[in-house]
Short mmCIF file of C-alpha atoms in Angstrom, two decimals:
data_model
loop_
_atom_site.label_atom_id
_atom_site.label_comp_id
_atom_site.label_asym_id
_atom_site.label_seq_id
_atom_site.Cartn_x
_atom_site.Cartn_y
_atom_site.Cartn_z
CA UNK B 1 86.67 74.10 92.25
CA UNK B 2 88.33 76.86 90.16
CA UNK B 3 91.68 78.01 91.44
CA UNK B 4 95.40 77.34 91.48
CA UNK B 5 97.76 74.94 93.18
CA UNK B 6 101.35 76.17 93.35
CA UNK B 7 103.17 72.90 93.84
CA UNK B 8 106.49 72.12 95.46
CA UNK B 9 107.97 75.57 95.98
CA UNK B 10 109.76 76.93 99.02
CA UNK B 11 107.10 79.02 100.71
CA UNK B 12 107.94 82.23 102.58
CA UNK B 13 105.14 83.71 104.65
CA UNK B 14 106.38 87.32 104.48
CA UNK B 15 106.56 87.55 108.26
CA UNK B 16 110.26 86.70 108.43
CA UNK B 17 109.96 83.00 109.12
CA UNK B 18 112.24 80.56 107.26
CA UNK B 19 110.91 79.09 104.05
CA UNK B 20 109.51 75.56 103.88
CA UNK B 21 108.60 73.35 100.95
CA UNK B 22 104.80 73.21 100.64
CA UNK B 23 101.96 73.45 98.18
CA UNK B 24 99.88 76.64 98.14
CA UNK B 25 96.21 76.35 97.20
CA UNK B 26 94.31 79.40 95.92
CA UNK B 27 90.57 79.68 95.37
CA UNK B 28 88.08 82.53 95.37
CA UNK B 29 90.88 85.08 95.36
CA UNK B 30 92.28 83.85 98.69
CA UNK B 31 94.92 81.45 99.93
CA UNK B 32 92.90 78.47 101.14
CA UNK B 33 95.72 76.15 102.20
CA UNK B 34 99.48 76.12 102.75
CA UNK B 35 100.56 72.50 102.92
CA UNK B 36 98.22 69.67 103.84
CA UNK B 37 95.67 68.23 101.46
CA UNK B 38 94.60 70.78 98.84
CA UNK B 39 91.09 70.97 97.41
CA UNK B 40 90.46 69.02 94.22
CA UNK B 41 90.11 70.52 90.76
CA UNK B 42 92.75 73.23 90.99
CA UNK B 43 94.97 74.20 88.08
CA UNK B 44 98.48 73.00 88.93
CA UNK B 45 101.62 75.12 88.48
CA UNK B 46 104.93 73.41 89.11
CA UNK B 47 107.06 75.57 91.45
CA UNK B 48 109.82 73.05 92.19
CA UNK B 49 113.09 74.84 92.86
CA UNK B 50 111.30 78.20 93.05
CA UNK B 51 110.36 80.50 95.92
CA UNK B 52 106.71 81.29 96.58
CA UNK B 53 106.20 84.56 98.44
CA UNK B 54 103.59 87.23 99.06
CA UNK B 55 103.26 89.71 96.22
CA UNK B 56 105.59 92.62 96.85
CA UNK B 57 104.30 95.94 98.23
CA UNK B 58 106.03 98.99 96.77
CA UNK B 59 105.52 101.56 99.51
CA UNK B 60 106.95 104.50 97.58
CA UNK B 61 105.80 104.75 93.97
CA UNK B 62 105.07 107.56 91.52
CA UNK B 63 102.85 105.61 89.13
CA UNK B 64 99.83 107.78 89.91
CA UNK B 65 98.58 108.36 86.36
CA UNK B 66 100.30 105.77 84.17
CA UNK B 67 97.57 103.20 84.79
CA UNK B 68 95.17 105.54 82.95
CA UNK B 69 97.04 104.93 79.68
CA UNK B 70 95.23 102.90 77.04
CA UNK B 71 97.70 100.03 77.22
CA UNK B 72 98.19 98.09 80.49
CA UNK B 73 101.36 98.98 82.39
CA UNK B 74 102.76 95.73 83.85
CA UNK B 75 106.25 97.04 84.67
CA UNK B 76 105.68 96.48 88.39
CA UNK B 77 103.97 93.12 88.02
CA UNK B 78 107.01 91.90 86.11
CA UNK B 79 109.07 92.70 89.24
CA UNK B 80 106.69 90.72 91.47
CA UNK B 81 104.94 93.86 92.79
CA UNK B 82 101.22 93.40 93.32
CA UNK B 83 100.48 96.65 95.20
CA UNK B 84 101.89 100.16 94.83
CA UNK B 85 101.43 103.03 97.28
CA UNK B 86 101.26 106.10 95.04
CA UNK B 87 101.04 109.83 95.73
CA UNK B 88 104.35 110.14 97.55
CA UNK B 89 106.55 113.19 98.21
CA UNK B 90 103.50 115.43 98.55
CA UNK B 91 102.94 115.26 94.79
CA UNK B 92 99.48 113.99 93.82
CA UNK B 93 97.24 114.77 90.88
CA UNK B 94 94.18 115.45 93.03
CA UNK B 95 92.65 117.50 94.46
CA UNK B 96 93.34 120.04 91.69
CA UNK B 97 91.23 122.92 90.45
CA UNK B 98 91.72 124.68 87.12
CA UNK B 99 94.46 126.98 88.41
CA UNK B 100 96.45 124.42 90.37
CA UNK B 101 96.16 121.87 87.55
CA UNK B 102 97.79 124.37 85.19
CA UNK B 103 100.71 124.89 87.60
CA UNK B 104 101.04 121.15 88.26
CA UNK B 105 101.18 120.51 84.52
CA UNK B 106 104.18 122.84 84.32
CA UNK B 107 106.06 121.60 87.37
CA UNK B 108 105.16 117.88 87.63
CA UNK B 109 104.58 116.73 84.06
CA UNK B 110 107.61 114.41 84.24
CA UNK B 111 105.63 112.26 86.71
CA UNK B 112 102.49 112.06 84.60
CA UNK B 113 103.76 109.61 81.99
CA UNK B 114 102.08 111.46 79.13
CA UNK B 115 98.64 111.52 80.78
CA UNK B 116 97.08 115.02 80.77
CA UNK B 117 97.01 116.71 84.17
CA UNK B 118 93.45 117.96 84.62
CA UNK B 119 91.31 119.40 87.40
CA UNK B 120 89.95 116.58 89.56
CA UNK B 121 88.73 115.96 93.06
CA UNK B 122 90.31 113.07 94.94
CA UNK B 123 87.22 110.87 94.67
CA UNK B 124 87.01 111.62 90.95
CA UNK B 125 90.62 110.58 90.30
CA UNK B 126 90.24 107.42 92.40
CA UNK B 127 87.13 106.58 90.41
CA UNK B 128 88.92 107.08 87.09
CA UNK B 129 91.66 104.70 88.21
CA UNK B 130 89.08 102.14 89.30
CA UNK B 131 87.26 102.30 85.99
CA UNK B 132 90.51 102.02 84.04
CA UNK B 133 91.39 98.88 86.05
CA UNK B 134 95.12 99.22 86.86
CA UNK B 135 97.56 96.42 86.09
CA UNK B 136 98.31 96.07 89.83
CA UNK B 137 96.67 97.25 93.03
CA UNK B 138 96.98 100.91 93.97
CA UNK B 139 96.75 102.53 97.41
CA UNK B 140 96.51 106.32 97.18
CA UNK B 141 98.07 108.99 99.38
CA UNK B 142 96.98 112.61 99.27
CA UNK B 143 99.84 115.07 98.82
CA UNK B 144 100.54 118.13 100.96
CA UNK B 145 102.07 119.98 98.02
CA UNK B 146 98.86 119.47 96.07
CA UNK B 147 96.64 120.51 98.96
CA UNK B 148 98.68 123.68 99.43
CA UNK B 149 98.85 124.44 95.71
CA UNK B 150 95.06 124.18 95.37
CA UNK B 151 94.32 126.13 98.54
CA UNK B 152 97.06 128.75 98.32
CA UNK B 153 98.84 128.67 94.98
CA UNK B 154 102.62 129.07 95.01
CA UNK B 155 102.60 131.79 97.63
CA UNK B 156 104.91 131.30 100.60
CA UNK B 157 102.54 132.66 103.27
CA UNK B 158 99.15 131.10 103.78
CA UNK B 159 96.22 133.30 102.82
CA UNK B 160 93.29 133.64 105.25
CA UNK B 161 91.24 130.46 105.14
CA UNK B 162 93.88 128.42 103.29
CA UNK B 163 94.70 126.19 106.25
CA UNK B 164 91.05 125.33 106.77
CA UNK B 165 90.65 124.69 103.05
CA UNK B 166 93.60 122.27 103.06
CA UNK B 167 92.16 120.39 106.02
CA UNK B 168 88.76 120.12 104.35
CA UNK B 169 90.29 118.85 101.10
CA UNK B 170 92.36 116.33 103.06
CA UNK B 171 89.26 115.06 104.88
CA UNK B 172 87.48 114.64 101.54
CA UNK B 173 90.44 112.61 100.27
CA UNK B 174 90.39 110.30 103.29
CA UNK B 175 86.67 109.75 102.95
CA UNK B 176 87.36 108.87 99.29
CA UNK B 177 89.82 106.21 100.43
CA UNK B 178 93.25 107.83 100.78
CA UNK B 179 95.54 105.73 102.98
CA UNK B 180 97.65 108.61 104.21
CA UNK B 181 99.11 112.09 103.83
CA UNK B 182 102.43 112.57 102.07
CA UNK B 183 104.77 115.54 102.19
CA UNK B 184 107.69 116.56 100.03
CA UNK B 185 109.44 119.28 101.97
CA UNK B 186 112.12 120.07 99.38
CA UNK B 187 109.52 120.84 96.69
CA UNK B 188 107.44 123.97 96.25
CA UNK B 189 105.03 124.87 97.64
CA UNK B 190 105.35 122.27 100.42
CA UNK B 191 108.79 123.57 101.36
CA UNK B 192 107.19 126.83 102.49
CA UNK B 193 105.20 125.10 105.24
CA UNK B 194 106.10 125.29 108.89
CA UNK B 195 105.86 122.37 111.28
CA UNK B 196 102.52 123.52 112.70
CA UNK B 197 100.91 123.43 109.26
CA UNK B 198 102.05 119.84 108.79
CA UNK B 199 100.90 118.79 112.26
CA UNK B 200 97.42 120.14 111.54
CA UNK B 201 97.12 118.09 108.35
CA UNK B 202 98.68 114.99 109.90
CA UNK B 203 95.99 115.21 112.60
CA UNK B 204 93.39 114.90 109.85
CA UNK B 205 95.22 111.83 108.58
CA UNK B 206 95.35 110.30 112.05
CA UNK B 207 91.64 110.92 112.62
CA UNK B 208 90.92 108.73 109.59
CA UNK B 209 93.49 106.06 110.48
CA UNK B 210 95.95 107.29 107.85
CA UNK B 211 99.74 107.44 107.85
CA UNK B 212 102.08 110.44 107.50
CA UNK B 213 104.69 109.64 104.83
CA UNK B 214 107.38 112.26 104.41
CA UNK B 215 110.16 113.20 102.05
CA UNK B 216 111.87 115.11 104.81
CA UNK B 217 113.08 118.69 104.69
CA UNK B 218 116.69 117.55 104.38
CA UNK B 219 118.42 114.20 103.89
CA UNK B 220 121.94 115.63 103.93
CA UNK B 221 123.79 117.99 106.25
CA UNK B 222 120.70 118.58 108.43
CA UNK B 223 119.43 115.00 108.36
CA UNK B 224 119.10 114.78 112.13
CA UNK B 225 117.11 118.01 112.40
CA UNK B 226 114.77 116.99 109.60
CA UNK B 227 114.19 113.60 111.22
CA UNK B 228 113.41 115.28 114.55
CA UNK B 229 110.76 117.37 112.78
CA UNK B 230 109.23 114.26 111.18
CA UNK B 231 109.04 112.48 114.55
CA UNK B 232 107.62 115.60 116.20
CA UNK B 233 104.86 115.84 113.56
CA UNK B 234 103.92 112.21 114.09
CA UNK B 235 103.99 112.52 117.87
CA UNK B 236 101.89 115.70 117.95
CA UNK B 237 99.35 114.40 115.44
CA UNK B 238 99.10 110.77 116.53
CA UNK B 239 99.74 109.56 112.98
CA UNK B 240 102.00 106.66 112.07
CA UNK B 241 105.25 107.82 110.47
CA UNK B 242 106.86 106.61 107.25
CA UNK B 243 110.22 108.19 106.37
CA UNK B 244 110.43 108.07 102.61
CA UNK B 245 113.51 106.77 100.76
CA UNK B 246 115.74 106.63 103.83
CA UNK B 247 119.25 107.78 102.96
CA UNK B 248 122.29 109.77 104.03
CA UNK B 249 122.57 112.14 101.10
CA UNK B 250 125.75 113.90 100.07
CA UNK B 251 129.23 114.13 101.61
CA UNK B 252 128.08 116.05 104.69
CA UNK B 253 125.76 113.19 105.62
CA UNK B 254 127.83 110.19 104.61
CA UNK B 255 128.25 107.87 107.57
CA UNK B 256 125.02 109.03 109.24
CA UNK B 257 122.92 105.97 108.41
CA UNK B 258 123.34 104.70 111.96
CA UNK B 259 121.99 107.92 113.42
CA UNK B 260 118.91 107.73 111.22
CA UNK B 261 118.21 104.17 112.30
CA UNK B 262 118.84 104.91 115.96
CA UNK B 263 116.33 107.78 115.84
CA UNK B 264 113.66 105.63 114.19
CA UNK B 265 114.14 102.97 116.88
CA UNK B 266 114.06 105.55 119.66
CA UNK B 267 110.87 107.08 118.24
CA UNK B 268 109.17 103.70 118.50
CA UNK B 269 110.18 103.44 122.14
CA UNK B 270 108.66 106.89 122.63
CA UNK B 271 105.32 105.67 121.28
CA UNK B 272 105.60 106.82 117.65
CA UNK B 273 104.83 104.04 115.16
CA UNK B 274 107.79 104.90 112.92
CA UNK B 275 109.25 103.13 109.91
CA UNK B 276 110.65 103.88 106.50
CA UNK B 277 111.42 102.68 103.00
CA UNK B 278 114.52 102.51 100.80
CA UNK B 279 115.52 101.76 97.21
CA UNK B 280 118.66 99.61 96.73
CA UNK B 281 120.77 102.08 94.74
CA UNK B 282 123.37 104.76 95.46
CA UNK B 283 121.74 107.32 93.14
CA UNK B 284 118.38 109.02 93.40
CA UNK B 285 116.15 110.73 90.87
CA UNK B 286 114.13 113.91 91.06
CA UNK B 287 113.32 117.09 89.19
CA UNK B 288 116.16 119.40 88.20
CA UNK B 289 114.65 122.23 90.23
CA UNK B 290 115.35 120.26 93.44
CA UNK B 291 119.01 121.27 93.13
CA UNK B 292 118.06 124.91 93.76
CA UNK B 293 116.57 126.63 96.82
CA UNK B 294 112.75 126.37 96.74
CA UNK B 295 112.53 130.17 96.78
CA UNK B 296 113.41 130.06 93.09
CA UNK B 297 109.80 129.10 92.29
CA UNK B 298 108.02 131.65 94.48
CA UNK B 299 105.31 133.40 92.48
CA UNK B 300 104.99 130.79 89.78
CA UNK B 301 106.75 129.52 86.69
CA UNK B 302 107.26 132.83 84.90
CA UNK B 303 108.65 134.44 88.05
CA UNK B 304 111.05 131.50 88.34
CA UNK B 305 112.17 131.90 84.74
CA UNK B 306 112.80 135.61 85.32
CA UNK B 307 114.99 134.87 88.37
CA UNK B 308 116.97 132.22 86.54
CA UNK B 309 117.68 134.59 83.66
CA UNK B 310 118.68 137.51 85.89
CA UNK B 311 122.44 137.44 86.68
CA UNK B 312 122.05 139.04 90.11
CA UNK B 313 119.23 136.74 91.20
CA UNK B 314 121.13 133.74 89.83
CA UNK B 315 124.20 134.70 91.88
CA UNK B 316 122.13 135.11 95.05
CA UNK B 317 120.53 131.71 94.54
CA UNK B 318 123.96 130.17 94.04
CA UNK B 319 125.28 131.61 97.29
CA UNK B 320 122.30 130.17 99.12
CA UNK B 321 122.55 126.77 97.40
CA UNK B 322 126.23 126.40 98.18
CA UNK B 323 125.49 126.69 101.91
CA UNK B 324 123.53 123.43 101.77
CA UNK B 325 121.08 122.27 104.39
CA UNK B 326 117.30 122.48 104.63
CA UNK B 327 115.69 125.01 102.35
CA UNK B 328 118.75 125.42 100.15
CA UNK B 329 118.26 122.64 97.62
CA UNK B 330 120.52 119.68 96.82
CA UNK B 331 123.26 121.49 94.89
CA UNK B 332 125.76 121.10 97.73
CA UNK B 333 125.07 117.34 98.00
CA UNK B 334 126.28 116.36 94.54
CA UNK B 335 128.53 117.53 91.71
CA UNK B 336 127.84 118.32 88.04
CA UNK B 337 129.49 115.09 86.89
CA UNK B 338 127.04 113.12 89.03
CA UNK B 339 123.87 114.77 87.68
CA UNK B 340 122.43 112.93 84.65
CA UNK B 341 119.69 114.65 82.64
CA UNK B 342 116.92 112.08 82.10
CA UNK B 343 114.14 114.35 80.87
CA UNK B 344 114.24 117.71 79.09
CA UNK B 345 112.43 119.40 76.23
CA UNK B 346 115.79 119.57 74.45
CA UNK B 347 116.55 115.94 73.51
CA UNK B 348 120.22 116.81 73.01
CA UNK B 349 120.54 117.31 76.78
CA UNK B 350 119.02 113.94 77.73
CA UNK B 351 121.50 111.20 78.60
CA UNK B 352 124.28 113.67 79.39
CA UNK B 353 125.56 114.88 82.73
CA UNK B 354 125.31 118.49 83.76
CA UNK B 355 129.09 118.70 83.46
CA UNK B 356 128.93 117.37 79.90
CA UNK B 357 126.18 119.78 78.89
CA UNK B 358 128.14 122.66 80.41
CA UNK B 359 131.34 121.81 78.57
CA UNK B 360 133.70 124.61 79.47
CA UNK B 361 130.98 126.86 80.85
CA UNK B 362 129.97 127.34 84.48
CA UNK B 363 127.75 124.36 85.48
CA UNK B 364 125.62 126.59 87.69
CA UNK B 365 124.78 128.89 84.79
CA UNK B 366 124.06 125.83 82.65
CA UNK B 367 121.73 124.46 85.33
CA UNK B 368 119.80 127.72 85.47
CA UNK B 369 119.49 127.88 81.69
CA UNK B 370 118.28 124.28 81.45
CA UNK B 371 115.68 124.86 84.14
CA UNK B 372 114.45 128.14 82.66
CA UNK B 373 113.97 126.32 79.36
CA UNK B 374 112.13 123.37 80.97
CA UNK B 375 110.85 123.74 84.58
CA UNK B 376 109.83 120.05 84.61
CA UNK B 377 113.28 118.72 83.65
CA UNK B 378 114.24 115.48 85.43
CA UNK B 379 117.55 114.05 86.65
CA UNK B 380 119.29 111.07 88.20
CA UNK B 381 121.95 112.11 90.70
CA UNK B 382 124.52 110.21 92.73
CA UNK B 383 124.07 110.98 96.40
CA UNK B 384 124.74 108.00 98.67
CA UNK B 385 127.65 105.94 99.91
CA UNK B 386 127.37 102.16 99.62
CA UNK B 387 128.06 101.43 103.29
CA UNK B 388 125.15 103.70 104.28
CA UNK B 389 122.89 102.00 101.73
CA UNK B 390 123.72 98.60 103.22
CA UNK B 391 123.33 99.71 106.83
CA UNK B 392 119.85 101.10 106.17
CA UNK B 393 118.94 98.01 104.16
CA UNK B 394 119.80 95.74 107.08
CA UNK B 395 117.34 97.47 109.41
CA UNK B 396 114.10 95.59 110.14
CA UNK B 397 112.32 98.97 110.39
CA UNK B 398 112.92 99.91 106.76
CA UNK B 399 110.97 98.35 103.92
CA UNK B 400 111.27 98.70 100.16
CA UNK B 401 110.02 101.57 98.00
CA UNK B 402 111.19 101.96 94.42
CA UNK B 403 110.53 105.72 94.08
CA UNK B 404 109.91 104.94 90.41
CA UNK B 405 108.93 107.31 87.67
CA UNK B 406 106.80 106.55 84.60
CA UNK B 407 108.04 103.50 82.65
CA UNK B 408 109.34 105.34 79.61
CA UNK B 409 112.45 107.14 78.50
CA UNK B 410 115.64 107.39 80.51
CA UNK B 411 114.13 106.80 83.95
CA UNK B 412 116.09 105.51 86.92
CA UNK B 413 116.51 101.68 86.63
CA UNK B 414 114.58 101.26 89.89
CA UNK B 415 111.44 101.86 87.81
CA UNK B 416 111.89 98.47 86.14
CA UNK B 417 114.09 96.50 88.51
CA UNK B 418 114.06 97.62 92.15
CA UNK B 419 112.78 94.42 93.76
CA UNK B 420 114.69 91.89 91.60
CA UNK B 421 117.88 93.91 92.20
CA UNK B 422 117.36 93.73 95.97
CA UNK B 423 116.91 89.96 95.81
CA UNK B 424 119.61 89.20 93.28
CA UNK B 425 122.40 91.48 94.37
CA UNK B 426 121.88 92.06 98.07
CA UNK B 427 120.50 88.65 99.05
CA UNK B 428 121.90 86.01 96.70
CA UNK B 429 125.20 87.64 95.71
CA UNK B 430 126.24 89.67 98.74
CA UNK B 431 124.29 88.30 101.69
CA UNK B 432 123.32 91.64 103.18
CA UNK B 433 119.92 90.07 103.93
CA UNK B 434 118.60 86.53 104.14
CA UNK B 435 115.72 85.54 101.86
CA UNK B 436 113.23 85.66 104.70
CA UNK B 437 114.45 89.08 105.85
CA UNK B 438 114.27 90.57 102.38
CA UNK B 439 110.84 89.12 101.65
CA UNK B 440 109.46 90.45 104.92
CA UNK B 441 110.77 93.91 103.99
CA UNK B 442 109.31 93.63 100.49
CA UNK B 443 105.85 92.49 101.55
CA UNK B 444 104.36 92.37 105.04
CA UNK B 445 106.32 95.29 106.50
CA UNK B 446 104.84 97.74 104.01
CA UNK B 447 101.38 96.20 104.06
CA UNK B 448 101.34 96.48 107.84
CA UNK B 449 102.53 100.09 107.89
CA UNK B 450 99.93 101.24 105.34
CA UNK B 451 97.14 99.04 106.77
CA UNK B 452 96.66 96.98 103.60
CA UNK B 453 94.74 94.27 105.39
CA UNK B 454 95.09 90.73 104.11
CA UNK B 455 98.03 91.56 101.86
CA UNK B 456 101.79 91.18 102.17
CA UNK B 457 101.64 87.76 103.82
CA UNK B 458 101.20 84.19 102.67
CA UNK B 459 99.00 82.39 105.17
CA UNK B 460 95.64 80.70 104.97
CA UNK B 461 92.93 83.32 104.45
CA UNK B 462 95.22 85.99 103.00
CA UNK B 463 94.42 87.69 99.70
CA UNK B 464 96.06 85.64 96.92
CA UNK B 465 98.56 88.28 95.78
CA UNK B 466 101.64 86.10 95.20
CA UNK B 467 105.05 86.12 93.55
CA UNK B 468 106.93 83.02 92.40
CA UNK B 469 110.60 83.58 91.57
CA UNK B 470 113.80 81.67 90.94
CA UNK B 471 116.34 82.44 93.68
CA UNK B 472 119.18 81.36 91.37
CA UNK B 473 118.42 83.88 88.63
CA UNK B 474 116.31 86.72 90.01
CA UNK B 475 117.87 90.10 89.27
CA UNK B 476 117.99 93.17 87.06
CA UNK B 477 120.85 94.37 84.89
CA UNK B 478 119.55 97.88 84.21
CA UNK B 479 121.98 100.79 84.38
CA UNK B 480 121.48 104.54 84.54
CA UNK B 481 122.08 104.81 80.78
CA UNK B 482 120.29 101.56 79.86
CA UNK B 483 117.64 101.21 82.55
CA UNK B 484 114.70 99.30 81.05
CA UNK B 485 116.23 95.89 80.41
CA UNK B 486 114.01 92.92 81.30
CA UNK B 487 114.19 91.46 84.80
CA UNK B 488 115.22 87.85 85.28
CA UNK B 489 113.83 85.17 87.55
CA UNK B 490 110.28 86.44 88.19
CA UNK B 491 108.34 83.43 86.94
CA UNK B 492 104.73 83.83 88.04
CA UNK B 493 102.66 86.59 89.66
CA UNK B 494 99.15 86.02 91.00
CA UNK B 495 96.88 89.00 91.66
CA UNK B 496 93.74 88.32 93.64
CA UNK B 497 93.94 84.70 92.55
CA UNK B 498 94.41 85.58 88.87
CA UNK B 499 97.72 84.51 87.25
CA UNK B 500 98.69 87.78 85.56
CA UNK B 501 102.35 86.88 84.90
CA UNK B 502 103.11 83.35 83.68
CA UNK B 503 106.60 82.09 82.91
CA UNK B 504 107.92 85.63 83.08
CA UNK B 505 105.39 87.09 80.61
CA UNK B 506 102.48 89.43 81.26
CA UNK B 507 99.23 87.65 80.50
CA UNK B 508 97.62 90.84 79.17
CA UNK B 509 94.85 91.15 81.76
CA UNK B 510 94.22 94.17 83.93
CA UNK B 511 93.25 92.81 87.34
CA UNK B 512 94.29 95.49 89.83
CA UNK B 513 92.16 97.32 92.33
CA UNK B 514 92.14 100.66 94.12
CA UNK B 515 92.57 99.75 97.78
CA UNK B 516 90.70 102.11 100.08
CA UNK B 517 92.03 103.35 103.41
CA UNK B 518 90.30 103.01 106.78
CA UNK B 519 88.50 106.35 106.38
CA UNK B 520 86.66 105.16 103.25
CA UNK B 521 83.01 106.24 103.24
CA UNK B 522 81.95 104.37 100.11
CA UNK B 523 80.31 100.97 99.66
CA UNK B 524 82.18 97.88 100.77
CA UNK B 525 84.95 97.48 103.33
CA UNK B 526 88.17 99.51 103.33
CA UNK B 527 91.00 97.84 101.49
CA UNK B 528 88.66 95.76 99.38
CA UNK B 529 88.98 97.70 96.14
CA UNK B 530 86.16 97.57 93.62
#
């Protein structure tokens, strides 16, 4: 028999049960035995002193296009991640027509990883990813921002027929295998949508068994109101709810982690299948334009540039931004010394804070000039307080999502080290979670929420997506200025029974699949991939 025998490790099932020393037998792409007498003829891998766990499920990724690059992209495999859910924050690269692709290329190029943004239907993009064979499994969301951009451009008000067009495009995406609908309600044009528009699209998602994953309208001063809207959308539509990158953002929200968690728990008691994800850092990353009110982009890129260069319009935007709250951007949640430029057409700006770039000038004017020069500029910004991060992390309702960008340049260190950091710092060093708690959050919890059947757990019959790591050394030393250092302690990763990482090194094989959602109308079962 061809297969693997992972011998003598401490096995965690991903369901939250304590680990136990056992052998794990893999054959035909599945786990065929945990303990007991294994089949004969398996290739043996010594796992003594190591932990054997389900492959990690990254429920909030932005790796949508990087797996189309000529070279394999194993940056998630090297963290133990076997499946990524991509297409978050409403930002997807399909469905796009010629006009919306041109706008997306201007606004979202920092997420594309150097891959051209081209017109594509959802089925077409999914097919391209399948043919490319990604390094790890991908589950695809369809983005509300993209649906709105293609159906309505960057206009604030919906044109006649635009709502129906969005619903039709969403249905096509679900029949092509999308696992859910995502929204990013601080980004244009999604920020222009009212609750009713989102309910209508979430109903399409629910009809196909999909989830509603939302970057809420506000994560700061109006956190509670934004969360109420998210719960209301899920309740009215019947869709499951995933609150993206759960946080209490900025001084006005610090200390509110408990309220967020209480509302998620209450929603479940009310019949809403609600959960969330989190990255284990106190800084986030986004586009520079997110600091400003979304109205800055109304009418398109050239209209935005004109506003940013007009002193009167710039002053009006500043007054709005300084009020904070939903619809006013994130300027009030941070300070110029906490905003690090990670991507800009001017390389002299990259790696410097907004305060440093401004020098003695007004940081607001500097921000506007930087954005006018490069509408796709990207930043890392400090937003959270550590006690809130830990409180959210301890919740059994909140899983793990890296919120990564493309694996190049000065990206947030979560791109390369989110999962090892969680295990090394917050489990081994600080005890915020036990091993079994953390591994449940990193695997089964996300697989269950996104209906990735057979994944995220290590039991007989499960898909053989596995991670073997050293509890004594797992971790990541990346910083915001030196983010892409190698992880430590991830020894072996098995993807569909194939050992794709051995002794901490990528084996060079692309073995990932595109996992289709329950609405899939193609050949083969949903979730099966190719």
